[in-house]
XYZ file of C-alpha atoms in Angstrom:
693
model
C 30.283 60.312 -1.846
C 26.718 62.101 -1.976
C 23.902 60.750 -3.113
C 20.837 62.720 -3.993
C 17.979 60.526 -2.394
C 15.412 62.391 -4.726
C 16.620 61.089 -7.830
C 15.678 57.835 -9.416
C 17.911 54.516 -7.934
C 19.032 54.496 -11.603
C 20.531 57.432 -11.412
C 21.751 57.462 -7.703
C 23.530 54.222 -8.340
C 25.467 55.601 -11.651
C 26.535 58.705 -9.888
C 27.484 56.200 -6.462
C 29.630 54.520 -8.580
C 31.210 57.653 -10.201
C 32.413 58.771 -7.637
C 33.172 55.749 -5.344
C 35.549 54.619 -8.183
C 37.432 57.697 -8.227
C 38.036 58.199 -4.129
C 38.964 54.344 -4.102
C 40.875 53.751 -7.291
C 44.185 52.661 -4.790
C 42.400 50.511 -2.318
C 42.704 47.319 -4.207
C 46.568 47.595 -3.677
C 46.200 48.817 -0.083
C 44.004 45.884 0.548
C 46.153 43.123 -0.938
C 48.738 44.056 0.359
C 47.039 43.547 4.001
C 45.598 40.303 2.356
C 47.939 36.937 4.149
C 47.190 33.362 4.377
C 49.877 32.719 6.534
C 49.332 32.064 10.382
C 45.279 33.352 10.012
C 42.507 32.718 11.536
C 39.442 34.239 10.295
C 35.889 35.089 11.589
C 33.717 35.330 8.620
C 30.606 35.927 9.831
C 28.242 37.795 12.464
C 28.765 34.968 15.004
C 31.898 33.321 13.653
C 29.722 30.903 11.576
C 26.242 30.285 10.571
C 25.657 28.262 13.550
C 25.528 31.409 15.704
C 28.376 29.730 18.094
C 30.646 32.939 18.570
C 33.131 30.074 19.184
C 37.011 30.531 18.185
C 39.701 27.634 18.891
C 42.212 29.895 19.314
C 44.199 29.632 22.382
C 47.608 31.717 21.841
C 45.506 33.823 25.037
C 44.817 31.749 27.576
C 44.441 31.656 31.247
C 47.883 32.600 32.262
C 48.451 35.637 29.930
C 44.995 37.224 29.378
C 45.938 39.931 31.954
C 48.968 40.586 29.707
C 46.936 42.027 27.044
C 47.633 45.646 25.233
C 45.766 48.052 23.063
C 47.330 46.351 19.648
C 45.377 49.601 17.547
C 42.346 51.153 17.884
C 39.831 52.611 15.078
C 37.812 56.111 15.687
C 33.943 55.684 13.600
C 33.769 59.827 14.554
C 34.352 60.059 10.697
C 31.698 57.739 9.820
C 28.911 60.130 9.832
C 27.495 64.243 10.320
C 27.705 63.392 14.301
C 30.083 60.883 16.565
C 28.069 57.347 17.640
C 27.303 56.642 20.646
C 26.129 53.398 20.206
C 28.251 51.462 18.630
C 26.881 47.725 17.880
C 28.535 45.883 15.101
C 30.780 43.009 14.861
C 33.705 42.990 12.733
C 34.249 39.896 10.181
C 37.788 38.942 9.818
C 38.765 37.619 6.423
C 42.698 37.216 5.782
C 44.500 39.840 7.501
C 41.610 42.718 6.832
C 38.857 43.463 9.059
C 35.368 44.431 7.696
C 32.908 46.373 9.695
C 30.206 49.213 9.608
C 30.586 52.113 11.705
C 29.288 55.559 12.489
C 26.139 57.181 12.123
C 26.284 56.840 8.069
C 26.699 53.618 8.495
C 29.485 53.513 6.940
C 31.175 50.216 5.743
C 35.086 50.422 5.990
C 38.207 48.010 5.107
C 40.845 47.895 8.070
C 44.319 46.599 8.278
C 43.612 43.499 10.640
C 47.688 44.144 11.863
C 47.941 47.776 12.613
C 44.080 49.226 11.773
C 45.144 51.172 8.998
C 42.125 51.768 6.792
C 42.251 50.478 3.921
C 38.692 51.987 2.090
C 35.540 52.914 2.865
C 31.847 53.239 1.539
C 28.759 55.078 2.590
C 25.211 55.751 1.584
C 24.513 59.230 1.738
C 20.466 58.369 1.912
C 18.453 61.938 2.913
C 15.031 62.039 4.022
C 15.101 58.223 3.986
C 18.213 57.738 6.501
C 16.630 60.395 8.687
C 13.257 58.594 8.529
C 14.574 54.889 9.202
C 12.961 53.346 12.005
C 16.547 51.383 12.648
C 19.888 54.066 12.316
C 22.908 54.651 13.084
C 25.760 51.411 12.236
C 23.883 48.700 12.954
C 25.284 45.630 13.929
C 27.709 44.113 11.085
C 27.865 43.129 7.454
C 28.298 39.491 5.750
C 31.221 38.235 3.415
C 30.883 35.854 0.055
C 33.348 34.198 -2.593
C 32.980 31.677 -5.092
C 36.636 30.860 -4.920
C 36.831 34.308 -7.507
C 35.069 36.883 -6.653
C 34.370 38.210 -3.086
C 31.655 40.515 -1.718
C 30.709 42.278 1.115
C 27.180 43.035 1.713
C 25.002 44.843 4.007
C 21.690 46.704 4.157
C 21.959 50.488 4.691
C 19.707 52.648 7.394
C 17.254 53.396 4.486
C 17.106 49.470 3.683
C 18.597 49.189 0.836
C 20.984 45.804 0.107
C 24.638 47.074 -0.908
C 27.209 44.348 -3.058
C 30.578 46.048 -2.442
C 34.360 44.750 -3.774
C 35.712 43.501 -1.226
C 39.191 44.249 -2.752
C 37.938 48.071 -3.861
C 34.863 48.807 -1.926
C 33.197 49.285 -5.310
C 29.612 48.818 -5.812
C 29.035 45.286 -7.910
C 27.563 46.086 -11.309
C 26.117 42.564 -11.624
C 24.301 43.001 -8.551
C 21.229 44.867 -8.398
C 20.888 48.133 -9.767
C 24.884 48.882 -9.955
C 25.473 47.420 -6.812
C 21.930 48.704 -4.645
C 18.960 46.356 -4.134
C 16.096 48.473 -2.645
C 14.346 46.242 -0.083
C 11.523 48.761 0.431
C 10.283 47.015 -3.477
C 9.284 43.633 -4.327
C 7.973 43.005 -0.884
C 4.319 41.599 -1.354
C 2.539 44.954 0.638
C 2.433 48.292 -0.341
C 4.857 51.017 1.876
C 3.520 53.891 -0.032
C 6.356 56.708 0.584
C 9.347 54.773 -0.046
C 11.038 57.202 2.155
C 9.116 57.296 5.195
C 7.317 53.399 4.937
C 8.734 52.182 8.250
C 11.186 48.792 7.842
C 14.887 48.664 8.138
C 16.842 46.218 9.639
C 20.513 46.586 11.734
C 21.261 43.028 11.962
C 23.854 41.498 9.383
C 22.018 39.200 6.345
C 22.741 35.643 6.285
C 24.459 34.338 3.726
C 24.851 30.475 2.708
C 26.014 29.316 -0.822
C 24.913 31.959 -3.074
C 21.541 32.728 -1.148
C 21.119 35.860 0.833
C 18.504 35.898 4.006
C 16.960 39.556 5.370
C 14.848 40.010 7.743
C 13.019 43.216 8.667
C 13.056 45.136 11.865
C 10.467 48.487 13.013
C 10.812 51.070 15.140
C 12.160 51.247 18.547
C 9.872 52.027 21.223
C 6.208 51.152 23.260
C 3.776 53.725 21.269
C 3.340 52.898 17.397
C 1.371 54.993 15.507
C -0.590 52.000 13.526
C -1.519 48.695 14.831
C -1.187 48.215 10.577
C 1.946 48.601 10.385
C 4.371 47.439 7.836
C 4.367 43.161 7.640
C 8.016 41.877 8.852
C 8.077 39.700 5.860
C 11.765 37.335 5.190
C 12.945 37.383 2.045
C 16.085 35.739 -0.169
C 18.235 37.206 -2.910
C 20.897 35.884 -5.260
C 24.124 36.647 -3.906
C 25.516 36.905 -7.435
C 22.100 39.384 -9.224
C 20.132 40.687 -6.069
C 17.436 38.601 -7.719
C 14.331 37.578 -5.542
C 14.521 34.602 -4.972
C 11.474 33.592 -2.232
C 9.242 35.518 0.944
C 8.632 33.875 3.727
C 5.224 35.550 5.396
C 5.842 36.164 9.262
C 2.101 37.374 9.427
C 0.082 34.247 6.743
C -1.805 35.653 3.765
C -5.060 33.973 3.953
C -5.231 30.702 2.467
C -1.504 30.304 3.887
C -1.163 27.899 6.991
C -1.777 29.783 10.391
C -3.860 32.787 9.029
C -6.527 31.069 11.073
C -4.972 31.865 14.006
C -5.267 35.552 13.810
C -8.821 35.733 14.465
C -11.280 37.753 12.860
C -9.041 38.154 9.787
C -6.744 40.430 11.889
C -3.753 39.493 10.272
C -5.117 41.867 7.054
C -5.034 44.331 9.369
C -1.883 44.061 12.091
C 1.672 44.323 11.617
C 5.493 43.751 12.785
C 6.430 40.476 13.240
C 10.077 40.539 11.504
C 13.107 38.610 12.038
C 15.577 41.466 13.193
C 17.878 39.428 15.235
C 20.445 36.818 13.324
C 19.699 34.272 11.004
C 21.509 30.907 12.011
C 21.964 28.812 8.981
C 21.635 24.428 8.668
C 23.202 24.070 5.577
C 23.372 20.333 5.890
C 19.919 19.878 6.292
C 19.051 23.222 4.146
C 17.359 24.771 6.687
C 17.435 28.273 7.855
C 16.252 29.576 11.072
C 14.195 32.940 11.702
C 13.414 33.899 15.256
C 10.662 35.362 14.639
C 9.467 38.966 16.529
C 5.327 39.890 18.226
C 2.933 41.704 16.233
C 1.862 44.991 16.699
C 1.572 46.033 19.350
C 4.000 45.237 22.298
C 2.334 45.696 25.488
C -1.880 45.770 23.625
C -2.987 42.784 21.732
C -6.735 43.654 21.142
C -6.673 44.685 17.406
C -5.464 40.466 16.859
C -6.914 38.042 18.969
C -5.501 35.089 18.670
C -1.911 32.673 19.136
C -1.120 34.700 16.026
C 1.511 33.007 13.997
C 3.935 33.414 13.606
C 4.729 36.028 16.234
C 7.143 34.956 18.568
C 7.870 32.071 17.589
C 11.029 29.626 15.857
C 10.837 28.751 12.386
C 12.784 26.172 10.258
C 12.205 27.057 6.534
C 13.587 25.848 3.596
C 16.662 27.586 2.404
C 16.021 27.197 -1.473
C 12.705 27.751 -1.010
C 11.331 29.746 2.039
C 8.453 27.129 2.701
C 7.888 26.610 6.249
C 9.499 23.226 6.926
C 8.361 22.842 11.294
C 7.342 26.475 13.940
C 7.426 26.128 17.381
C 5.669 28.961 19.107
C 7.520 30.373 22.524
C 4.961 32.761 23.404
C 0.771 32.623 22.577
C -0.560 36.361 21.255
C 2.457 38.433 22.871
C 1.525 41.022 25.320
C 4.890 41.388 27.480
C 7.324 43.323 24.690
C 9.238 39.818 24.897
C 9.564 39.265 21.000
C 12.621 37.076 20.358
C 15.979 39.036 20.147
C 18.306 36.212 19.960
C 20.259 34.249 17.453
C 19.203 30.326 17.227
C 22.426 28.333 18.559
C 22.673 25.157 15.893
C 24.419 22.866 18.465
C 25.636 18.701 18.186
C 25.282 17.656 21.193
C 25.036 13.629 22.947
C 21.433 13.651 25.270
C 21.196 10.214 26.595
C 23.714 9.018 25.387
C 22.744 9.441 21.383
C 24.222 12.341 19.244
C 22.094 15.058 18.518
C 21.393 17.908 15.944
C 19.622 20.304 17.913
C 18.721 23.986 17.823
C 18.608 26.034 20.828
C 17.081 29.885 21.545
C 17.512 31.999 24.308
C 15.096 34.328 25.444
C 13.959 37.462 27.566
C 11.757 35.809 29.483
C 15.351 33.143 30.950
C 13.848 30.287 29.416
C 16.220 28.241 27.047
C 14.233 26.713 24.656
C 15.543 23.288 22.584
C 14.390 21.570 19.540
C 16.168 18.963 17.343
C 16.395 21.323 14.938
C 15.196 19.095 11.648
C 11.514 17.993 13.103
C 10.962 20.932 15.599
C 10.632 18.471 18.550
C 11.222 19.725 21.685
C 14.302 18.055 23.195
C 12.988 18.000 26.818
C 8.987 18.211 27.161
C 7.698 21.642 26.941
C 5.153 22.367 28.803
C 1.165 24.190 28.131
C 1.227 26.029 31.376
C -2.141 28.170 32.890
C -0.960 31.648 33.274
C -2.610 34.556 34.774
C -5.680 36.223 32.837
C -5.894 39.609 32.580
C -8.755 42.881 33.055
C -7.532 45.139 30.241
C -10.454 46.412 28.191
C -10.387 44.553 24.753
C -7.497 42.413 24.810
C -7.727 38.809 24.468
C -5.914 36.620 26.624
C -4.249 32.978 26.031
C -5.324 30.511 29.072
C -1.645 28.600 28.435
C 1.997 29.465 28.367
C 4.430 26.860 26.783
C 7.259 26.731 29.758
C 9.922 24.087 29.572
C 11.172 21.490 31.788
C 14.660 21.429 31.174
C 17.226 23.681 31.254
C 16.129 25.045 34.062
C 15.154 29.716 33.796
C 18.797 30.539 34.144
C 17.611 34.701 34.503
C 15.509 36.301 37.110
C 11.840 36.610 34.849
C 9.772 37.423 37.365
C 9.475 39.740 40.362
C 7.948 38.680 43.566
C 8.294 40.046 47.197
C 11.281 37.773 47.467
C 13.602 39.784 45.152
C 13.118 43.039 46.512
C 16.230 44.473 47.981
C 17.230 43.212 51.545
C 20.642 44.384 52.839
C 19.149 45.958 55.882
C 15.625 45.922 57.473
C 15.279 49.468 56.969
C 15.710 48.964 52.849
C 13.520 45.956 52.690
C 10.675 47.925 54.168
C 11.116 50.351 52.289
C 11.374 48.580 49.207
C 7.877 46.802 50.194
C 6.131 49.973 50.905
C 7.001 50.897 47.275
C 6.116 47.854 45.460
C 2.631 48.387 46.564
C 2.193 50.989 44.595
C 2.757 48.491 41.725
C 1.745 45.188 40.485
C 4.246 42.000 41.227
C 3.918 38.448 39.552
C 5.614 35.920 38.004
C 6.821 35.024 33.924
C 3.441 36.131 32.247
C 1.691 38.313 34.511
C 0.044 40.755 32.301
C -0.472 44.261 31.668
C -2.495 46.600 33.582
C -4.508 49.436 33.124
C -1.885 52.133 35.045
C -4.639 54.107 38.048
C -2.763 56.234 41.194
C -3.001 53.357 43.247
C -1.372 50.490 40.667
C 0.634 52.802 38.125
C 2.187 49.063 36.664
C 3.068 45.602 36.318
C 7.241 45.888 37.503
C 8.834 43.942 34.731
C 12.277 42.849 33.147
C 10.164 42.407 29.366
C 11.255 45.121 27.228
C 15.258 44.656 28.303
C 15.927 41.546 30.620
C 16.790 38.172 29.907
C 19.289 37.793 27.169
C 18.805 40.321 24.540
C 20.293 40.949 20.927
C 23.723 39.777 21.827
C 22.621 36.164 22.459
C 24.611 33.371 23.444
C 27.644 31.825 22.256
C 27.688 27.803 22.021
C 31.312 25.678 22.639
C 31.368 22.929 20.418
C 34.081 21.275 22.157
C 31.911 20.383 25.521
C 28.430 21.306 24.235
C 28.103 24.157 26.520
C 26.151 27.525 25.448
C 27.101 30.858 27.221
C 24.537 33.253 27.925
C 24.527 36.410 29.757
C 21.013 37.452 30.835
C 20.250 41.027 32.904
C 18.655 39.897 36.026
C 17.291 44.043 37.104
C 16.598 45.160 33.593
C 13.643 46.300 34.955
C 10.786 49.304 34.136
C 6.628 49.401 35.143
C 4.426 49.040 32.500
C 1.018 50.637 32.702
C -1.611 51.234 30.044
C -3.355 54.095 29.301
C -5.721 55.835 26.444
C -3.063 57.969 23.956
C -4.158 61.397 23.151
C -5.471 61.862 19.738
C -3.284 61.806 17.037
C -0.418 59.890 19.094
C -1.628 56.418 17.356
C -4.426 54.089 16.576
C -4.137 51.618 19.134
C -6.926 51.662 21.987
C -4.663 51.234 25.197
C -0.672 51.961 24.852
C 1.934 52.421 27.423
C 1.312 55.319 29.709
C 1.740 56.256 33.470
C -2.001 57.674 35.369
C -0.355 61.400 36.228
C 1.625 61.612 33.021
C 0.643 62.829 29.514
C 1.368 59.713 27.203
C 3.856 60.914 24.588
C 5.276 58.419 21.967
C 7.748 56.374 24.700
C 11.488 55.495 23.452
C 12.646 52.121 22.911
C 14.940 50.240 25.156
C 18.407 51.665 25.116
C 18.339 54.961 23.499
C 19.559 57.910 25.183
C 20.559 55.474 27.895
C 24.422 56.355 29.440
C 26.619 53.879 30.410
C 26.752 54.228 33.416
C 22.643 55.233 34.170
C 21.493 55.017 38.019
C 18.733 52.181 38.553
C 15.635 53.103 35.786
C 12.905 55.349 36.161
C 9.854 53.701 37.012
C 8.225 54.426 32.866
C 6.195 56.529 31.466
C 5.511 59.428 29.108
C 7.387 62.210 30.448
C 6.853 64.915 32.087
C 6.128 66.434 35.723
C 4.201 64.061 38.569
C 3.795 60.681 38.360
C 5.506 57.666 40.054
C 8.856 57.391 41.797
C 11.798 55.387 40.843
C 12.648 51.875 40.859
C 14.972 52.347 43.812
C 15.064 53.027 47.397
C 17.266 55.634 48.598
C 19.158 55.159 44.915
C 19.706 51.924 45.230
C 17.963 48.973 43.282
C 15.138 47.583 44.020
C 15.966 44.426 43.245
C 18.530 42.469 45.011
C 21.683 41.614 42.637
C 22.702 39.420 41.104
C 22.066 42.726 38.496
C 23.924 40.458 35.703
C 25.184 37.186 35.056
C 26.786 34.655 32.496
C 25.602 30.848 32.872
C 27.294 27.827 31.309
C 24.170 25.755 30.063
C 24.995 22.162 29.837
C 23.286 21.577 26.725
C 23.851 17.343 26.584
C 21.666 17.120 29.952
C 19.741 20.151 30.460
C 21.319 21.483 33.120
C 23.150 25.234 34.472
C 26.632 23.800 34.450
C 27.878 27.340 36.954
C 26.435 30.990 37.094
C 28.778 33.880 37.886
C 27.340 37.717 38.372
C 29.181 39.604 35.469
C 30.905 43.041 35.927
C 32.173 45.052 38.802
C 29.537 46.245 41.172
C 28.716 50.092 39.832
C 30.331 52.900 42.215
C 26.557 53.719 43.357
C 25.814 50.945 44.856
C 29.475 49.933 46.252
C 30.275 53.453 47.484
C 26.460 53.782 48.849
C 26.490 54.549 52.857
C 24.543 51.460 53.741
C 26.336 49.351 51.955
C 29.517 50.247 53.484
C 27.771 50.182 56.921
C 27.270 46.541 56.389
C 30.823 45.794 55.349
C 29.956 45.331 51.577
C 28.460 42.902 49.523
C 29.770 40.589 47.137
C 29.861 41.697 43.157
C 26.658 42.048 42.055
C 27.486 41.872 38.356
C 25.693 45.177 35.881
C 22.437 45.506 34.818
C 22.625 45.923 30.846
C 21.375 44.131 27.768
C 24.407 44.795 25.100
C 26.911 42.139 26.456
C 27.312 39.218 24.241
C 30.017 36.461 24.595
C 32.574 34.808 23.223
C 34.207 31.325 23.481
C 37.754 29.910 22.689
C 39.677 27.518 23.333
C 39.536 27.872 26.893
C 37.768 30.721 27.658
C 34.994 32.145 28.133
C 35.301 36.487 27.704
C 33.168 39.620 27.704
C 33.752 43.198 28.895
C 31.804 45.570 31.155
C 28.881 47.884 30.092
C 29.314 50.347 33.173
C 32.102 52.307 34.078
C 33.227 51.894 37.745
C 36.183 53.263 39.418
C 37.846 50.770 42.170
C 41.209 50.509 43.928
C 42.487 47.833 40.696
C 41.639 50.252 37.939
C 40.698 54.125 36.975
C 36.964 55.034 35.783
C 36.793 52.704 32.984
C 34.978 49.328 32.437
C 37.156 46.062 31.961
C 37.468 43.001 29.379
C 37.344 39.917 31.775
C 37.949 36.656 31.268
C 36.333 33.519 32.359
C 37.657 29.761 32.888
C 34.999 27.957 30.566
C 34.993 24.899 32.484
C 34.427 26.318 36.031
C 33.210 30.187 35.622
C 36.850 31.190 37.511
C 37.441 34.647 36.168
C 41.497 34.343 35.222
C 41.807 37.634 33.991
C 40.570 40.861 32.948
C 42.482 44.047 31.000
C 41.418 47.736 31.242
C 39.037 49.082 28.596
C 39.190 52.896 28.655
C 34.899 52.684 27.024
C 32.281 50.216 27.546
C 31.909 46.942 26.193
C 28.628 47.945 23.625
C 28.969 45.732 20.775
C 29.917 41.104 20.914
C 33.597 40.914 20.643
C 35.548 38.311 18.206
C 39.185 37.175 17.556
C 41.164 36.535 14.631
C 44.877 35.745 13.927
C 46.421 37.029 11.201
C 50.191 36.808 10.890
C 50.738 34.477 13.815
C 49.472 37.270 16.258
C 45.893 36.568 18.031
C 43.644 39.628 18.687
C 40.105 40.538 20.375
C 38.271 43.435 19.030
C 36.009 45.275 21.160
C 33.049 47.685 20.167
C 32.936 50.572 22.389
C 30.989 53.398 23.456
C 28.826 55.039 26.249
C 28.375 57.456 28.294
C 30.524 60.497 27.174
C 32.667 57.874 24.569
C 31.723 57.920 21.116
C 32.225 54.472 19.325
C 35.360 53.002 18.922
C 37.109 49.359 17.754
C 39.683 48.320 19.970
C 41.137 45.612 19.225
C 43.592 43.493 22.022
C 46.920 41.469 21.429
C 49.888 39.615 23.510
C 52.961 42.377 23.658
C 56.408 41.349 21.198
C 54.347 38.284 20.221
C 54.907 37.619 16.779
């Protein structure tokens, strides 16, 4: 169905409803036939539950048979848009034998038969310019399910930032919600976006639904060079799931007179934006709290226009589910200038600490810290000490003298880069690495950015993509252990330069001396699944610094990517393994072959999420490799969740690009992996054991 986005919304919705009903009348019969309650285990929210666990107690697939998994069905998303998508990140839902997911460049919603992959219904909005101008395009991360026992609804946010409520059986918009099933999220926002087509805001995460409340965050353009520091503010809102009526708004950038406003010095809260919640929201329904992992304010690497700590930037905030009032907060980074925005869903965990049961909330991070708080009060479970950090010399910047550093658990990912981290497979490689690194600043976490010069191009860091990114972690409620993937070598070089006229009103933006400063893309935009080491970072054009690689090998030594088992009962790391086969360009390098090879390195990516079952931790690879054990492709791997030992692997024709999930229908367990990357467009692949009834 095609909607003219220049029409009034009421007319648009009417057109959409008419064409939707005509196209989808047979859908209910197919969906009802696919639904079953016999031998079913569901996955009803993006993270399996509102606590963010990504856990399922299923154990039909186990260590003894994981390697026997076969592809049960595949669903290609190419038809769900005007062109194929190569960045499929959506995690499907499974409800009584039916799979619901977003997919494709149109961010369409589909319902599939969970046993066969058959398409039951499809819904999409054609939003024209509004979609083309959106800061968060493609299929997004997923959708949400709601039922009162009679009505069943699928809710998702379109590319153009509209909230849509669909009948789960038919795919038809709910006429009682919003305007014929559609709510324009760019309105009733406590701020004026001007032109609704171009006003910068969107979201790619799935809404959080608790009871009759649906919570929506906000996200902005990926990239290091925003057009203005006075960007849209990332307020969080709640709506009635039946009608679309706004229930409350939490101002992530406080308004004058509100708590936190005075932490933005010189009234700078009035002229700065972003500070959204672009990751998943977690909810404790017993406490009546929603947990918001708030990102950084504008801009990522220069904050001179916003002096002061700047609440609620880079904070974990617990708000009342009914009113949106702040109940507690903890700012993880004061005055953020490293693009270490909160990217992971909070994990709500029931554990035993010092012999006492504790209800805690944990937050994985890009900086490799796992922050743990009492989830009712916000008091840290283990001390988090304000620690002195280096002060930079960037003109016009404001620096916080300290940052909060957790005492436990220990850091689980490399979060700064020193000379000791440089590649050292051979003396020659180490010498070349030291020479290359001499053109950059090295330092621990929170080493401040510098102005780029021909002598020092920037600071080598993993700020934007390192540690744990949007897939977040998972949690095993049986043992109290969290499982978290982290990238240890997703490095780049960050330097600052004045922008050319007309690019941005921010005095200093990301750039490299000797190269023109342009609008720089954010992490993952256009990157291939088996890319060699990233460049030094910069605006493009000729000249400039060399790549952050030595003879084609990564500048930093392995592991490139890890999965860590963090015991939240005592704040220790139970085990840590390198996740992913050694990339071909490393394993086959002459220098590596000359020394007889190296242990598995893991893979550098920011797109790996973990799934936990009764006995396993499951995660796929994000790079194509070719070994004696398998043709060119990627592996879906299973680890014993107690020891970290790999207990099985199965071939994937493409790479994991979203987080896996699992469900059961008619007594058979399935595992779905979203895949895409390189030359492979988006596809959902469902695995199951052969012949199992």
